[in-house]
Amino acid sequence: MSWNRKHLLDIESLSPGEIVTVLDTAKAFKAVGERAIKKVPALRGKTVVNLFIEPSTRTRISFELAAMRLTADVINFSAEASSLKKGETLKDTARNLEAMNADVIIIRHSAAGAPHFLARFLGASVVNAGDGAHEHPTQALLDTFTIREKKGRIEGLKVTILGDILYSRVARSNIWALTKLGARVTLCGPPTLVPQVFKELGCEVTWDVNEAIRDADVINLLRIQHERQRRTTFPSLGEYTSLFGLNRARMAQAKDDVMIMHPGPINRGVEIDSEIADCGRSVILEQVTNGLAVRMAVLFLINGGKGPQEVGN
Ligand code: CP
């Protein structure tokens, strides 16, 4: 199916066909990244702005590198050194960036809906790089890409997402992407962080970690998002780790070919033991590698690319 969107704001509004188009385009760009010359001219003359108002390592650098590989000019906006500190609004900041001919604005913001807000008045394309606890679409796309690459399919797989679901934009975007492509998604964590209401999104909910791990083809771990929690949701980190942390004993109950994922940043010794994060079943760094191809695909498609057939040979 051919892509026709100017923005990437969320996964919820994408069709399964559109998700597959991004994945297939990313596969073509991954092949480009394995060549001696990794750059293509798809975005030559375009300006991409990384407007990150929240911290990031993987997403910001990955978008920067993706834009460079597509031969775009890239501006990295630093909120701490900007006129936001002098009281300028997000709207005025974005309009000033557009006045300097920005073609794409990639935004990360603590407020859910910030990218949708910008897309209402900007002529530039807008990409959501994480908005509050709402969505993180490129993370879900790279997670889905990694699962499909490793397991050969999405449909019918049991994917367990274990951790702080309530405050996680990664969880929400993954739930949309995986259920649209036919996976069985199980959510697990403390009841305060995994309310039953998530069943309405087509997931199973369990507070029993053994049940969640058993039969899982994929376990995607999430850290506790302290920066978004407004109240205490469990007694202590130590208790969380003993009840829900992924360690050797729990891994022993999982399938032999279970795949371990984590969007990062990892809190070693809390949601995941170091020996599990670094074991042969972990694809955590491969997720990061795939993020580059997925973000190249997203930038290519929102700039008028139609699909993988247009990725140059
Ligand atoms: N996974 C993720 O969004 O990581 P960063 O916060 O480092 O971008």
Coordinates of C-alpha atoms and ligand atoms in Angstrom, one line a residue:
M1 CA 0.0 0.0 0.0
S2 CA 1.3 3.4 -0.8
W3 CA 1.9 6.1 1.9
N4 CA 0.0 9.4 1.7
R5 CA 0.5 11.1 5.1
K6 CA 2.4 14.3 5.7
H7 CA 2.8 13.7 9.5
L8 CA 3.5 10.8 11.8
L9 CA 1.7 11.7 15.0
D10 CA 0.7 8.3 16.4
I11 CA 0.1 4.6 15.6
E12 CA -3.5 4.6 16.7
S13 CA -4.6 6.3 13.4
L14 CA -2.5 4.1 11.1
S15 CA -4.0 1.2 9.2
P16 CA -2.2 -2.2 9.3
G17 CA -1.3 -1.6 5.6
E18 CA 0.4 1.7 6.5
I19 CA 2.4 0.1 9.3
V20 CA 3.6 -2.6 7.0
T21 CA 4.6 0.0 4.4
V22 CA 6.8 1.7 7.0
L23 CA 8.3 -1.7 8.0
D24 CA 9.0 -2.7 4.4
T25 CA 10.5 0.7 3.6
A26 CA 12.7 0.4 6.7
K27 CA 13.8 -3.0 5.5
A28 CA 14.9 -1.4 2.2
F29 CA 16.8 1.4 4.1
K30 CA 18.4 -1.2 6.4
A31 CA 19.9 -2.7 3.2
V32 CA 21.1 0.7 2.2
G33 CA 22.8 1.1 5.6
E34 CA 24.8 -2.1 5.0
R35 CA 26.4 -0.7 1.8
A36 CA 29.8 0.9 1.6
I37 CA 28.1 4.3 0.8
K38 CA 25.3 4.6 3.3
K39 CA 23.9 8.0 2.1
V40 CA 21.1 8.6 -0.3
P41 CA 19.9 12.0 -1.7
A42 CA 16.2 11.6 -0.8
L43 CA 16.0 14.7 1.4
R44 CA 18.7 16.8 -0.3
G45 CA 17.9 20.5 0.3
K46 CA 15.4 19.7 3.1
T47 CA 15.8 21.0 6.7
V48 CA 14.9 18.7 9.6
V49 CA 14.7 20.2 13.1
N50 CA 15.0 18.0 16.2
L51 CA 12.8 19.9 18.7
F52 CA 13.4 17.9 21.9
I53 CA 11.9 19.5 25.0
E54 CA 12.5 16.3 27.0
P55 CA 15.8 14.4 27.4
S56 CA 16.7 11.7 24.9
T57 CA 19.7 9.7 23.8
R58 CA 18.5 7.1 21.3
T59 CA 15.6 8.8 19.6
R60 CA 17.3 12.2 19.0
I61 CA 20.6 10.8 17.8
S62 CA 18.8 8.2 15.7
F63 CA 16.6 10.9 14.0
E64 CA 19.7 13.1 13.5
L65 CA 21.7 10.3 11.8
A66 CA 18.6 9.2 9.8
A67 CA 18.2 12.7 8.4
M68 CA 22.0 13.0 7.6
R69 CA 21.9 9.6 5.8
L70 CA 19.1 11.1 3.7
T71 CA 21.3 14.1 3.0
A72 CA 19.0 16.6 4.8
D73 CA 20.3 19.6 6.8
V74 CA 19.7 18.9 10.5
I75 CA 19.3 21.3 13.4
N76 CA 19.3 20.1 16.9
F77 CA 17.3 22.4 19.2
S78 CA 18.4 22.5 22.8
A79 CA 15.5 23.5 25.1
E80 CA 17.8 24.5 27.9
A81 CA 19.7 27.0 25.7
S82 CA 16.6 28.3 23.9
S83 CA 14.2 31.2 24.3
L84 CA 11.7 28.8 25.8
K85 CA 13.6 29.7 29.0
K86 CA 12.6 33.3 28.4
G87 CA 8.9 32.5 28.2
E88 CA 8.5 31.9 24.5
T89 CA 5.6 29.5 23.8
L90 CA 5.9 26.2 22.0
K91 CA 3.7 27.6 19.2
D92 CA 5.9 30.7 18.7
T93 CA 9.1 28.6 18.9
A94 CA 7.7 26.2 16.2
R95 CA 6.5 29.0 14.0
N96 CA 10.0 30.7 14.2
L97 CA 11.6 27.4 13.2
E98 CA 9.3 27.2 10.2
A99 CA 10.1 30.8 9.3
M100 CA 13.6 29.6 8.8
N101 CA 12.2 27.1 6.3
A102 CA 12.2 23.9 8.4
D103 CA 10.5 21.2 6.4
V104 CA 10.2 18.6 9.2
I105 CA 9.8 19.2 12.9
I106 CA 10.5 16.2 15.1
I107 CA 9.1 16.9 18.5
R108 CA 9.5 15.3 21.9
H109 CA 7.4 16.9 24.7
S110 CA 6.1 16.1 28.1
A111 CA 2.6 17.1 27.1
A112 CA 0.4 14.5 25.4
G113 CA -0.9 15.9 22.1
A114 CA 1.9 18.5 21.6
P115 CA 2.7 17.0 18.1
H116 CA -0.9 17.1 17.1
F117 CA -1.1 20.7 18.3
L118 CA 1.8 21.7 16.0
A119 CA 0.4 19.8 13.0
R120 CA -2.7 22.0 13.2
F121 CA -1.0 25.2 12.2
L122 CA 2.4 24.3 10.8
G123 CA 3.0 23.9 7.1
A124 CA 6.0 21.6 7.9
S125 CA 5.7 17.9 8.5
V126 CA 5.5 16.9 12.2
V127 CA 6.9 13.7 13.7
N128 CA 6.0 12.6 17.2
A129 CA 9.2 11.5 19.0
G130 CA 7.3 10.9 22.3
D131 CA 4.5 13.0 23.8
G132 CA 4.0 12.5 27.5
A133 CA 2.4 9.1 28.3
H134 CA 0.5 9.2 25.0
E135 CA 2.5 7.7 22.1
H136 CA 6.1 7.0 20.9
P137 CA 5.3 5.9 17.3
T138 CA 8.8 5.3 16.0
Q139 CA 9.7 3.2 19.0
A140 CA 6.7 0.9 18.3
L141 CA 7.7 0.8 14.6
L142 CA 11.3 -0.2 15.4
D143 CA 10.1 -2.7 18.0
T144 CA 7.6 -4.3 15.5
F145 CA 10.3 -4.2 12.8
T146 CA 12.7 -6.1 15.1
I147 CA 10.1 -8.7 16.1
R148 CA 9.2 -9.3 12.4
E149 CA 12.8 -9.5 11.4
K150 CA 13.7 -12.0 14.1
K151 CA 10.6 -14.1 14.3
G152 CA 9.5 -13.8 10.7
R153 CA 6.0 -12.7 11.5
I154 CA 3.9 -10.7 14.0
E155 CA 0.5 -12.4 13.7
G156 CA -0.2 -15.0 16.4
L157 CA 2.8 -14.2 18.5
K158 CA 2.4 -13.7 22.2
V159 CA 4.1 -10.4 23.2
T160 CA 4.3 -9.6 26.9
I161 CA 4.9 -6.0 27.9
L162 CA 6.2 -6.0 31.5
G163 CA 6.6 -3.0 33.7
D164 CA 5.1 0.5 34.1
I165 CA 2.4 0.4 31.5
L166 CA 0.2 3.2 32.9
Y167 CA 2.8 6.0 32.3
S168 CA 4.4 4.5 29.2
R169 CA 4.0 6.0 25.7
V170 CA 6.0 3.0 24.4
A171 CA 3.5 0.6 25.7
R172 CA 0.5 2.4 24.1
S173 CA 2.2 2.7 20.7
N174 CA 3.3 -1.0 20.9
I175 CA -0.2 -2.1 21.8
W176 CA -1.7 -0.3 18.8
A177 CA 1.0 -1.6 16.4
L178 CA 1.1 -5.2 17.6
T179 CA -2.7 -5.7 17.9
K180 CA -3.3 -4.1 14.5
L181 CA -0.8 -6.7 13.0
G182 CA -2.5 -9.6 14.9
A183 CA -0.2 -10.3 17.9
R184 CA -1.6 -11.3 21.2
V185 CA -0.5 -8.7 23.7
T186 CA -0.3 -9.4 27.4
L187 CA 0.4 -6.6 29.9
C188 CA 1.9 -7.3 33.3
G189 CA 3.1 -5.3 36.3
P190 CA 1.7 -4.1 39.6
P191 CA -2.0 -3.5 39.6
T192 CA -1.5 0.2 40.2
L193 CA 0.6 0.4 37.0
V194 CA -1.5 -2.0 34.9
P195 CA -5.2 -1.2 35.3
Q196 CA -7.8 -3.5 33.9
V197 CA -9.0 -0.7 31.6
F198 CA -6.2 -1.6 29.2
K199 CA -8.3 -4.7 28.2
E200 CA -10.4 -2.2 26.2
L201 CA -7.4 -1.9 23.8
G202 CA -7.6 -5.6 23.0
C203 CA -4.9 -6.8 25.5
E204 CA -4.8 -9.3 28.2
V205 CA -3.9 -8.0 31.6
T206 CA -2.3 -10.0 34.4
W207 CA -0.5 -9.2 37.6
D208 CA 1.1 -12.6 37.7
V209 CA 4.5 -12.4 36.2
N210 CA 4.9 -16.1 35.9
E211 CA 1.7 -16.3 33.8
A212 CA 2.9 -13.4 31.7
I213 CA 6.3 -14.9 30.9
R214 CA 5.1 -18.5 30.3
D215 CA 4.5 -19.1 26.6
A216 CA 5.7 -15.5 25.6
D217 CA 7.5 -15.3 22.3
V218 CA 8.7 -11.8 23.2
I219 CA 9.1 -10.0 26.5
N220 CA 9.3 -6.3 26.2
L221 CA 10.4 -4.7 29.5
L222 CA 9.7 -1.1 30.5
R223 CA 11.4 1.0 33.2
I224 CA 9.5 2.7 35.9
Q225 CA 8.8 6.2 34.6
H226 CA 9.4 8.2 37.7
E227 CA 9.4 11.5 35.8
R228 CA 5.7 11.0 34.9
Q229 CA 4.4 9.4 38.0
R230 CA 2.3 11.7 40.2
R231 CA 1.9 9.4 43.1
T232 CA 3.5 6.4 44.8
T233 CA 2.4 3.3 42.9
F234 CA 4.4 0.6 44.8
P235 CA 6.2 0.4 48.2
S236 CA 9.8 0.4 47.0
L237 CA 12.0 -0.3 44.0
G238 CA 13.4 -3.3 45.9
E239 CA 9.9 -4.8 46.2
Y240 CA 9.2 -4.1 42.5
T241 CA 12.4 -5.8 41.5
S242 CA 11.6 -8.9 43.6
L243 CA 8.1 -9.2 42.3
F244 CA 8.4 -8.1 38.6
G245 CA 12.1 -7.8 37.7
L246 CA 13.4 -10.2 35.0
N247 CA 16.1 -12.3 36.4
R248 CA 17.7 -15.7 35.7
A249 CA 15.1 -17.6 37.8
R250 CA 12.2 -16.1 35.9
M251 CA 13.9 -16.5 32.5
A252 CA 14.1 -20.3 33.3
Q253 CA 10.3 -20.5 33.1
A254 CA 10.3 -18.8 29.6
K255 CA 10.4 -20.4 26.2
D256 CA 13.8 -21.4 25.0
D257 CA 13.5 -19.0 22.0
V258 CA 11.9 -16.1 23.9
M259 CA 13.2 -12.7 22.7
I260 CA 14.0 -10.0 25.3
M261 CA 13.4 -6.3 24.3
H262 CA 13.7 -3.0 26.1
P263 CA 13.3 0.5 24.5
G264 CA 16.0 1.9 26.8
P265 CA 17.1 3.6 28.9
I266 CA 17.6 0.4 31.0
N267 CA 17.7 0.5 34.8
R268 CA 20.0 -2.4 35.4
G269 CA 19.1 -4.4 38.5
V270 CA 15.6 -2.9 38.7
E271 CA 13.3 -4.1 35.8
I272 CA 16.1 -6.3 34.3
D273 CA 19.2 -8.0 35.6
S274 CA 22.4 -7.2 33.8
E275 CA 23.0 -10.8 32.8
I276 CA 19.6 -10.9 31.1
A277 CA 20.1 -7.5 29.4
D278 CA 23.3 -8.8 28.0
C279 CA 22.4 -12.4 27.2
G280 CA 22.0 -14.0 23.8
R281 CA 18.3 -13.7 23.8
S282 CA 18.4 -9.9 24.3
V283 CA 18.0 -7.8 21.1
I284 CA 18.2 -4.5 22.9
L285 CA 21.0 -3.1 20.8
E286 CA 19.6 -4.5 17.6
Q287 CA 16.5 -2.4 18.4
V288 CA 18.7 0.7 18.4
T289 CA 20.3 -0.3 15.1
N290 CA 16.8 -0.9 13.5
G291 CA 15.7 2.5 14.8
L292 CA 17.9 4.2 12.3
A293 CA 16.4 2.4 9.3
V294 CA 12.9 2.9 10.7
R295 CA 13.5 6.6 11.1
M296 CA 15.0 6.9 7.7
A297 CA 11.8 5.3 6.4
V298 CA 9.5 7.7 8.3
L299 CA 11.4 10.8 7.1
F300 CA 11.4 9.5 3.5
L301 CA 7.6 8.7 3.6
I302 CA 6.4 11.9 5.1
N303 CA 8.5 13.8 2.5
G304 CA 6.5 12.3 -0.3
G305 CA 8.0 8.8 -0.6
K306 CA 5.3 6.2 -1.4
G307 CA 7.0 2.9 -0.2
P308 CA 9.9 0.6 -0.4
Q309 CA 9.8 0.4 -4.2
E310 CA 11.1 4.0 -4.3
V311 CA 14.2 3.4 -2.2
G312 CA 17.1 3.8 -4.6
N313 CA 19.3 0.9 -5.7
Ligands
CP1 N1 13.7 4.6 23.8 C1 13.8 6.0 23.9 O1 12.9 6.8 23.6 O2 15.0 6.4 24.3 P1 15.5 7.9 24.5 O3 14.7 8.5 25.6 O4 16.9 7.8 24.9 O5 15.2 8.6 23.2

